[in-house]
CSV table of C-alpha atoms and ligand atoms in Angstrom, one decimal:
chain,number,residue,atom,x,y,z
A,1,UNK,CA,0.1,0.0,0.1
A,2,UNK,CA,1.4,3.4,-0.9
A,3,UNK,CA,1.2,5.6,2.1
A,4,UNK,CA,0.0,9.2,2.1
A,5,UNK,CA,0.5,10.1,5.9
A,6,UNK,CA,2.0,7.7,8.1
A,7,UNK,CA,3.5,7.4,11.8
A,8,UNK,CA,6.2,4.9,12.5
A,9,UNK,CA,6.6,3.8,16.3
A,10,UNK,CA,6.0,7.1,17.2
A,11,UNK,CA,5.9,8.2,21.1
A,12,UNK,CA,5.2,11.7,22.7
A,13,UNK,CA,6.4,12.3,26.3
A,14,UNK,CA,5.2,15.4,28.0
A,15,UNK,CA,7.0,16.9,31.0
A,16,UNK,CA,10.9,16.8,31.6
A,17,UNK,CA,12.2,13.1,31.0
A,18,UNK,CA,14.9,13.9,33.5
A,19,UNK,CA,12.5,14.4,36.3
A,20,UNK,CA,10.9,11.7,38.3
A,21,UNK,CA,8.9,9.0,36.4
A,22,UNK,CA,5.6,10.4,37.8
A,23,UNK,CA,6.2,13.9,36.5
A,24,UNK,CA,6.1,12.5,32.9
A,25,UNK,CA,3.1,11.8,30.7
A,26,UNK,CA,3.5,9.4,27.8
A,27,UNK,CA,0.5,10.7,25.6
A,28,UNK,CA,1.4,8.3,22.6
A,29,UNK,CA,3.0,5.6,23.0
A,30,UNK,CA,4.9,3.7,20.1
A,31,UNK,CA,2.1,3.9,17.5
A,32,UNK,CA,2.4,2.7,14.1
A,33,UNK,CA,-0.2,3.3,11.1
A,34,UNK,CA,-0.8,5.1,7.9
A,35,UNK,CA,-3.4,6.3,5.5
A,36,UNK,CA,-3.3,4.9,2.1
A,37,UNK,CA,-2.4,7.4,-0.9
A,38,UNK,CA,-4.2,5.4,-3.6
A,39,UNK,CA,-7.8,5.6,-2.2
A,40,UNK,CA,-9.5,8.1,0.0
A,41,UNK,CA,-10.7,6.9,3.4
A,42,UNK,CA,-12.5,7.9,6.4
A,43,UNK,CA,-10.5,6.7,9.5
A,44,UNK,CA,-11.5,7.5,13.1
A,45,UNK,CA,-9.2,7.6,16.0
A,46,UNK,CA,-11.3,7.2,18.9
A,47,UNK,CA,-10.9,7.0,22.8
A,48,UNK,CA,-11.9,8.9,25.9
A,49,UNK,CA,-10.2,12.0,27.2
A,50,UNK,CA,-6.7,11.6,27.8
A,51,UNK,CA,-6.4,8.5,25.3
A,52,UNK,CA,-3.9,10.3,23.2
A,53,UNK,CA,-5.9,10.9,20.3
A,54,UNK,CA,-5.7,14.4,20.1
A,55,UNK,CA,-1.7,14.3,20.6
A,56,UNK,CA,-1.7,11.7,17.9
A,57,UNK,CA,-3.6,14.4,15.6
A,58,UNK,CA,-1.1,17.1,16.3
A,59,UNK,CA,1.8,14.9,15.6
A,60,UNK,CA,0.4,13.5,12.2
A,61,UNK,CA,-0.2,17.2,11.5
A,62,UNK,CA,3.5,18.3,12.2
A,63,UNK,CA,2.3,20.7,14.9
A,64,UNK,CA,4.5,18.9,17.6
A,65,UNK,CA,7.3,16.8,17.2
A,66,UNK,CA,7.6,13.0,18.6
A,67,UNK,CA,10.2,12.0,21.2
A,68,UNK,CA,10.8,9.1,19.1
A,69,UNK,CA,9.7,7.6,16.0
A,70,UNK,CA,8.7,9.2,12.8
A,71,UNK,CA,6.0,11.0,11.1
A,72,UNK,CA,6.0,10.9,7.3
A,73,UNK,CA,4.0,12.6,4.4
A,74,UNK,CA,4.1,11.1,1.0
A,75,UNK,CA,7.5,8.9,2.3
A,76,UNK,CA,9.2,12.0,3.6
A,77,UNK,CA,10.1,12.4,7.4
A,78,UNK,CA,8.5,15.9,8.4
A,79,UNK,CA,11.7,16.5,10.5
A,80,UNK,CA,13.6,16.8,7.6
A,81,UNK,CA,11.2,18.8,5.2
A,82,UNK,CA,12.2,22.2,3.3
A,83,UNK,CA,10.6,25.1,3.7
A,84,UNK,CA,8.6,24.6,0.6
A,85,UNK,CA,7.9,21.1,1.3
A,86,UNK,CA,6.3,22.2,4.8
A,87,UNK,CA,4.4,24.9,2.6
A,88,UNK,CA,3.0,22.2,0.6
A,89,UNK,CA,2.1,19.9,3.8
A,90,UNK,CA,0.4,22.8,5.5
A,91,UNK,CA,-2.1,23.4,2.4
A,92,UNK,CA,-2.6,19.6,1.6
A,93,UNK,CA,-3.2,18.6,5.4
A,94,UNK,CA,-6.0,21.0,6.6
A,95,UNK,CA,-7.5,20.7,10.1
A,96,UNK,CA,-11.2,21.4,11.5
A,97,UNK,CA,-11.0,21.8,15.1
A,98,UNK,CA,-13.7,21.3,17.8
A,99,UNK,CA,-14.5,25.0,18.7
A,100,UNK,CA,-15.9,26.8,15.7
A,101,UNK,CA,-15.8,30.0,17.4
A,102,UNK,CA,-12.3,30.2,18.3
A,103,UNK,CA,-11.1,30.3,14.8
A,104,UNK,CA,-12.8,33.6,14.1
A,105,UNK,CA,-11.5,37.0,14.9
A,106,UNK,CA,-14.6,39.1,16.2
A,107,UNK,CA,-13.5,42.4,14.7
A,108,UNK,CA,-13.0,40.7,11.2
A,109,UNK,CA,-16.1,39.6,8.6
A,110,UNK,CA,-16.0,35.9,8.4
A,111,UNK,CA,-14.7,36.7,4.9
A,112,UNK,CA,-11.4,37.1,6.3
A,113,UNK,CA,-10.7,33.3,7.3
A,114,UNK,CA,-11.4,32.3,3.6
A,115,UNK,CA,-9.3,35.1,2.1
A,116,UNK,CA,-6.5,34.1,4.2
A,117,UNK,CA,-5.5,30.7,2.6
A,118,UNK,CA,-5.8,32.1,-0.7
A,119,UNK,CA,-3.4,35.0,0.1
A,120,UNK,CA,-1.0,32.5,2.2
A,121,UNK,CA,-1.0,29.6,-0.8
A,122,UNK,CA,-1.2,32.2,-3.9
A,123,UNK,CA,-4.5,30.3,-4.9
A,124,UNK,CA,-5.8,33.1,-6.9
A,125,UNK,CA,-4.5,35.7,-9.1
A,126,UNK,CA,-7.1,38.3,-8.9
A,127,UNK,CA,-9.8,39.6,-6.6
A,128,UNK,CA,-12.6,38.1,-9.0
A,129,UNK,CA,-10.8,34.8,-9.1
A,130,UNK,CA,-10.6,34.7,-5.4
A,131,UNK,CA,-14.1,35.6,-4.8
A,132,UNK,CA,-15.2,33.0,-7.3
A,133,UNK,CA,-13.3,30.5,-5.3
A,134,UNK,CA,-14.9,31.3,-2.2
A,135,UNK,CA,-18.2,30.9,-3.5
A,136,UNK,CA,-17.7,27.7,-5.1
A,137,UNK,CA,-16.3,26.3,-1.7
A,138,UNK,CA,-19.2,27.5,0.5
A,139,UNK,CA,-21.9,26.3,-2.1
A,140,UNK,CA,-20.1,22.8,-2.0
A,141,UNK,CA,-20.7,22.7,1.7
A,142,UNK,CA,-24.4,23.9,1.5
A,143,UNK,CA,-23.7,27.7,2.3
A,144,UNK,CA,-25.4,30.5,0.4
A,145,UNK,CA,-22.5,32.9,0.1
A,146,UNK,CA,-24.9,36.1,-0.1
A,147,UNK,CA,-26.6,35.2,3.1
A,148,UNK,CA,-23.1,34.7,4.7
A,149,UNK,CA,-20.1,36.7,3.4
A,150,UNK,CA,-19.8,40.3,5.0
A,151,UNK,CA,-21.4,39.2,8.2
A,152,UNK,CA,-19.3,39.2,11.4
A,153,UNK,CA,-18.9,35.7,13.5
A,154,UNK,CA,-21.5,36.7,15.8
A,155,UNK,CA,-24.1,37.0,13.4
A,156,UNK,CA,-23.8,33.3,12.3
A,157,UNK,CA,-24.7,30.0,14.1
A,158,UNK,CA,-22.3,27.5,15.4
A,159,UNK,CA,-23.1,25.3,12.5
A,160,UNK,CA,-22.7,27.7,9.8
A,161,UNK,CA,-19.3,28.8,11.4
A,162,UNK,CA,-18.3,25.0,11.4
A,163,UNK,CA,-19.4,24.7,7.8
A,164,UNK,CA,-17.5,27.9,7.0
A,165,UNK,CA,-14.2,25.9,8.4
A,166,UNK,CA,-15.1,22.8,6.1
A,167,UNK,CA,-15.4,25.3,3.2
A,168,UNK,CA,-12.1,27.0,4.1
A,169,UNK,CA,-10.6,23.4,4.2
A,170,UNK,CA,-11.7,22.8,0.8
A,171,UNK,CA,-10.4,26.0,-0.7
A,172,UNK,CA,-6.8,24.7,-0.1
A,173,UNK,CA,-7.5,21.3,-2.1
A,174,UNK,CA,-6.2,19.4,0.8
A,175,UNK,CA,-5.1,15.5,0.5
A,176,UNK,CA,-6.1,15.0,4.1
A,177,UNK,CA,-8.7,16.8,6.4
A,178,UNK,CA,-8.1,16.0,10.2
A,179,UNK,CA,-11.3,16.8,11.8
A,180,UNK,CA,-10.8,17.0,15.7
A,181,UNK,CA,-14.3,16.3,17.5
A,182,UNK,CA,-16.0,18.6,14.6
A,183,UNK,CA,-19.5,18.1,15.8
A,184,UNK,CA,-18.9,18.0,19.5
A,185,UNK,CA,-19.9,21.9,19.9
A,186,UNK,CA,-23.0,22.1,17.6
A,187,UNK,CA,-26.3,21.4,18.1
A,188,UNK,CA,-27.6,17.7,17.3
A,189,UNK,CA,-29.7,19.1,14.6
A,190,UNK,CA,-26.4,20.4,12.6
A,191,UNK,CA,-24.2,17.5,13.6
A,192,UNK,CA,-26.0,15.5,10.4
A,193,UNK,CA,-25.4,18.2,8.2
A,194,UNK,CA,-21.6,18.7,9.2
A,195,UNK,CA,-20.9,14.9,9.0
A,196,UNK,CA,-22.5,14.7,5.5
A,197,UNK,CA,-20.1,17.9,4.6
A,198,UNK,CA,-17.3,15.5,5.6
A,199,UNK,CA,-18.6,12.6,3.6
A,200,UNK,CA,-18.8,14.8,0.5
A,201,UNK,CA,-15.1,16.1,0.9
A,202,UNK,CA,-14.2,12.2,0.9
A,203,UNK,CA,-16.6,10.9,-1.7
A,204,UNK,CA,-16.9,13.6,-4.2
A,205,UNK,CA,-13.3,15.4,-4.0
A,206,UNK,CA,-11.4,12.4,-3.0
A,207,UNK,CA,-9.9,13.7,0.3
A,208,UNK,CA,-8.8,11.2,3.0
A,209,UNK,CA,-10.4,12.3,6.4
A,210,UNK,CA,-9.0,11.7,10.0
A,211,UNK,CA,-12.0,11.9,12.4
A,212,UNK,CA,-10.7,12.3,16.0
A,213,UNK,CA,-13.5,11.6,18.3
A,214,UNK,CA,-14.9,10.3,21.8
A,215,UNK,CA,-18.2,9.6,20.0
A,216,UNK,CA,-18.4,6.0,18.9
A,217,UNK,CA,-21.9,6.7,17.1
A,218,UNK,CA,-20.8,9.6,14.7
A,219,UNK,CA,-17.6,7.4,13.9
A,220,UNK,CA,-19.9,4.5,13.2
A,221,UNK,CA,-22.0,7.0,10.7
A,222,UNK,CA,-19.4,8.2,8.6
A,223,UNK,CA,-16.0,6.1,9.0
A,224,UNK,CA,-14.7,3.1,7.4
A,225,UNK,CA,-11.9,2.4,9.8
A,226,UNK,CA,-11.5,2.8,13.2
A,227,UNK,CA,-8.4,2.9,15.7
A,228,UNK,CA,-9.4,2.7,19.3
A,229,UNK,CA,-6.6,4.1,21.7
A,230,UNK,CA,-6.2,3.7,25.2
A,231,UNK,CA,-3.6,5.5,27.6
A,232,UNK,CA,-1.7,6.5,24.4
A,233,UNK,CA,-1.7,2.9,22.6
A,234,UNK,CA,-3.9,1.8,19.9
A,235,UNK,CA,-5.8,-1.5,21.4
A,236,UNK,CA,-7.9,-2.4,18.7
A,237,UNK,CA,-8.3,-1.5,15.0
A,238,UNK,CA,-10.4,-2.6,11.9
A,239,UNK,CA,-13.3,-1.7,10.0
A,240,UNK,CA,-15.7,0.5,11.9
A,241,UNK,CA,-18.5,-2.1,11.3
A,242,UNK,CA,-16.8,-5.0,12.8
A,243,UNK,CA,-15.0,-2.9,16.1
A,244,UNK,CA,-18.3,-1.1,17.0
A,245,UNK,CA,-20.8,-4.0,16.4
A,246,UNK,CA,-18.9,-6.7,17.6
A,247,UNK,CA,-16.1,-5.0,20.0
A,248,UNK,CA,-13.3,-7.5,21.0
A,249,UNK,CA,-11.3,-5.6,23.3
A,250,UNK,CA,-12.4,-5.2,26.9
A,251,UNK,CA,-11.8,-1.4,26.7
A,252,UNK,CA,-13.8,-1.2,23.2
A,253,UNK,CA,-16.4,-3.2,25.1
A,254,UNK,CA,-16.9,-0.6,27.8
A,255,UNK,CA,-17.0,2.3,25.2
A,256,UNK,CA,-19.6,0.7,23.3
A,257,UNK,CA,-21.4,-0.1,26.2
A,258,UNK,CA,-21.4,3.3,27.0
A,259,UNK,CA,-23.0,4.6,24.1
A,260,UNK,CA,-26.3,6.2,25.2
A,261,UNK,CA,-29.5,4.1,24.2
A,262,UNK,CA,-32.8,5.6,23.1
A,263,UNK,CA,-34.6,3.4,25.8
A,264,UNK,CA,-35.9,5.2,28.9
A,265,UNK,CA,-36.2,2.3,30.7
A,266,UNK,CA,-32.7,1.1,30.2
A,267,UNK,CA,-29.5,2.9,31.8
A,268,UNK,CA,-26.5,4.7,29.8
A,269,UNK,CA,-23.9,2.1,29.6
A,270,UNK,CA,-25.5,-1.3,30.3
A,271,UNK,CA,-22.1,-3.2,31.3
A,272,UNK,CA,-20.5,-1.4,34.2
A,273,UNK,CA,-16.8,-2.0,35.1
A,274,UNK,CA,-15.8,-3.0,38.6
A,275,UNK,CA,-14.2,-0.3,40.9
A,276,UNK,CA,-10.8,0.9,39.3
A,277,UNK,CA,-8.1,-1.3,41.1
A,278,UNK,CA,-5.1,1.1,42.4
A,279,UNK,CA,-2.5,-1.6,41.4
A,280,UNK,CA,-0.2,-0.5,38.4
A,281,UNK,CA,0.5,-2.4,35.5
A,282,UNK,CA,3.9,-2.7,33.9
A,283,UNK,CA,2.2,-5.1,31.1
A,284,UNK,CA,-1.4,-4.0,29.6
A,285,UNK,CA,-2.3,-0.4,30.7
A,286,UNK,CA,-5.8,-1.5,30.9
A,287,UNK,CA,-5.2,-4.1,33.4
A,288,UNK,CA,-6.4,-2.2,36.5
A,289,UNK,CA,-9.7,-1.5,34.7
A,290,UNK,CA,-10.1,-4.9,33.2
A,291,UNK,CA,-12.5,-7.4,34.6
A,292,UNK,CA,-11.0,-10.0,32.5
A,293,UNK,CA,-7.2,-9.5,33.6
A,294,UNK,CA,-5.2,-12.5,34.1
A,295,UNK,CA,-1.8,-13.2,35.4
A,296,UNK,CA,0.4,-12.4,32.6
A,297,UNK,CA,-1.5,-9.0,31.7
A,298,UNK,CA,0.0,-7.1,34.8
A,299,UNK,CA,3.7,-8.3,33.5
A,300,UNK,CA,3.5,-8.3,29.5
A,301,UNK,CA,2.4,-6.0,26.9
A,302,UNK,CA,-0.1,-8.0,24.6
A,303,UNK,CA,0.8,-8.2,20.9
A,304,UNK,CA,-1.7,-7.3,18.1
A,305,UNK,CA,-3.6,-10.5,17.6
A,306,UNK,CA,-5.9,-11.2,14.8
A,307,UNK,CA,-9.1,-12.6,16.0
A,308,UNK,CA,-11.0,-12.2,12.7
A,309,UNK,CA,-10.2,-10.9,9.2
A,310,UNK,CA,-10.1,-7.0,9.0
A,311,UNK,CA,-9.6,-6.5,12.8
A,312,UNK,CA,-6.7,-6.8,14.9
A,313,UNK,CA,-6.7,-6.4,19.1
A,314,UNK,CA,-3.8,-5.9,21.7
A,315,UNK,CA,-5.4,-8.4,24.1
A,316,UNK,CA,-4.1,-11.7,25.8
A,317,UNK,CA,-7.7,-13.1,25.5
A,318,UNK,CA,-6.9,-13.6,21.8
A,319,UNK,CA,-3.4,-15.1,22.5
A,320,UNK,CA,-4.4,-18.4,20.6
A,321,UNK,CA,-4.9,-16.4,17.2
A,322,UNK,CA,-2.2,-15.3,14.8
A,323,UNK,CA,-0.3,-12.2,15.4
A,324,UNK,CA,0.2,-9.0,13.1
A,325,UNK,CA,3.5,-9.4,11.3
A,326,UNK,CA,4.6,-5.9,12.1
A,327,UNK,CA,3.2,-3.0,14.6
A,328,UNK,CA,1.4,-1.2,11.6
A,329,UNK,CA,-2.1,-1.8,12.4
A,330,UNK,CA,-3.3,-0.1,9.0
A,331,UNK,CA,-2.2,-3.4,7.1
A,332,UNK,CA,-5.4,-4.8,8.3
A,333,UNK,CA,-7.8,-2.3,6.6
A,334,UNK,CA,-9.4,-3.2,3.5
A,335,UNK,CA,-7.5,-1.9,0.4
B,1,LIG,FE1,-7.7,-7.2,29.9
B,1,LIG,FE2,-5.6,-8.8,30.0
B,1,LIG,FE3,-6.6,-8.1,27.5
B,1,LIG,FE4,-5.4,-6.4,28.8
B,1,LIG,S1,-4.6,-8.1,27.7
B,1,LIG,S2,-7.3,-5.7,27.9
B,1,LIG,S3,-5.8,-6.6,31.0
B,1,LIG,S4,-7.4,-9.4,29.3
């Protein structure tokens, strides 16, 4: 598989490594995966707060350097890119952040956020060309230019602001859009519109989407593949259908069981885990929370096992199954 964007054995540690261990947080721990160059995909990176998913997104965008391992774009290590290569990377990897309000300066009309990338990347030669590009991008995400341009941020709804962010990403003709919790701050009624804008970027414009989320429901709605992260490590990866419909890792089972159910007689989170034990594990990080923890779990790290086709799980419960032949979990994604 030709790789567009990849991380190879990447780790990120916050805090001073020279300090005592308790002052150090391993936010991302030896993660390897990639997204394909030859086919646009939508991949979710999911986990609860503190799982390392947003740090992994920042590493992939080149916004923070790893402590070890490499992040590559089109086979080139980000750490060794020239200035011109970094400019191309910045244009081709576009972020859409969680907070649509933070991206706007209240003193500028919203047109400003669309004009900036045009100027920065030299996307238009004339004002007229710039206007046409902006209007075209807005219409592609379902916004009417006449009703939106010329307004100040406070005059637009949260959903309009977030869709403008999608239009801004589209203007840059990106290869990858990194969407970090893009619907967590908009109303439920607008969620579907924004998710369908992301799907449109993928299907109509051939853009790969990395969808960073704690919400398995929206991941299930739009993604094809999913990586589940826990404490900085990938614990399960595969097709979203397999992983969410039939989770194998005890942590994924916990996440899936916590999805709110539309049944007023049923409690949220049908399965509850035993009280968290305080015992530290030098093996599987989930052992202190895991009801299935075995003796070996406390001292050894599980490999990536293959309990079925198109999915891998880092858990000793599947130790009788074959293992992945490398730590690259994306090798099991459909090609
Ligand atoms: Fe639980 Fe052991 Fe599997 Fe970790 S490896 S999730 S502790 S059963």
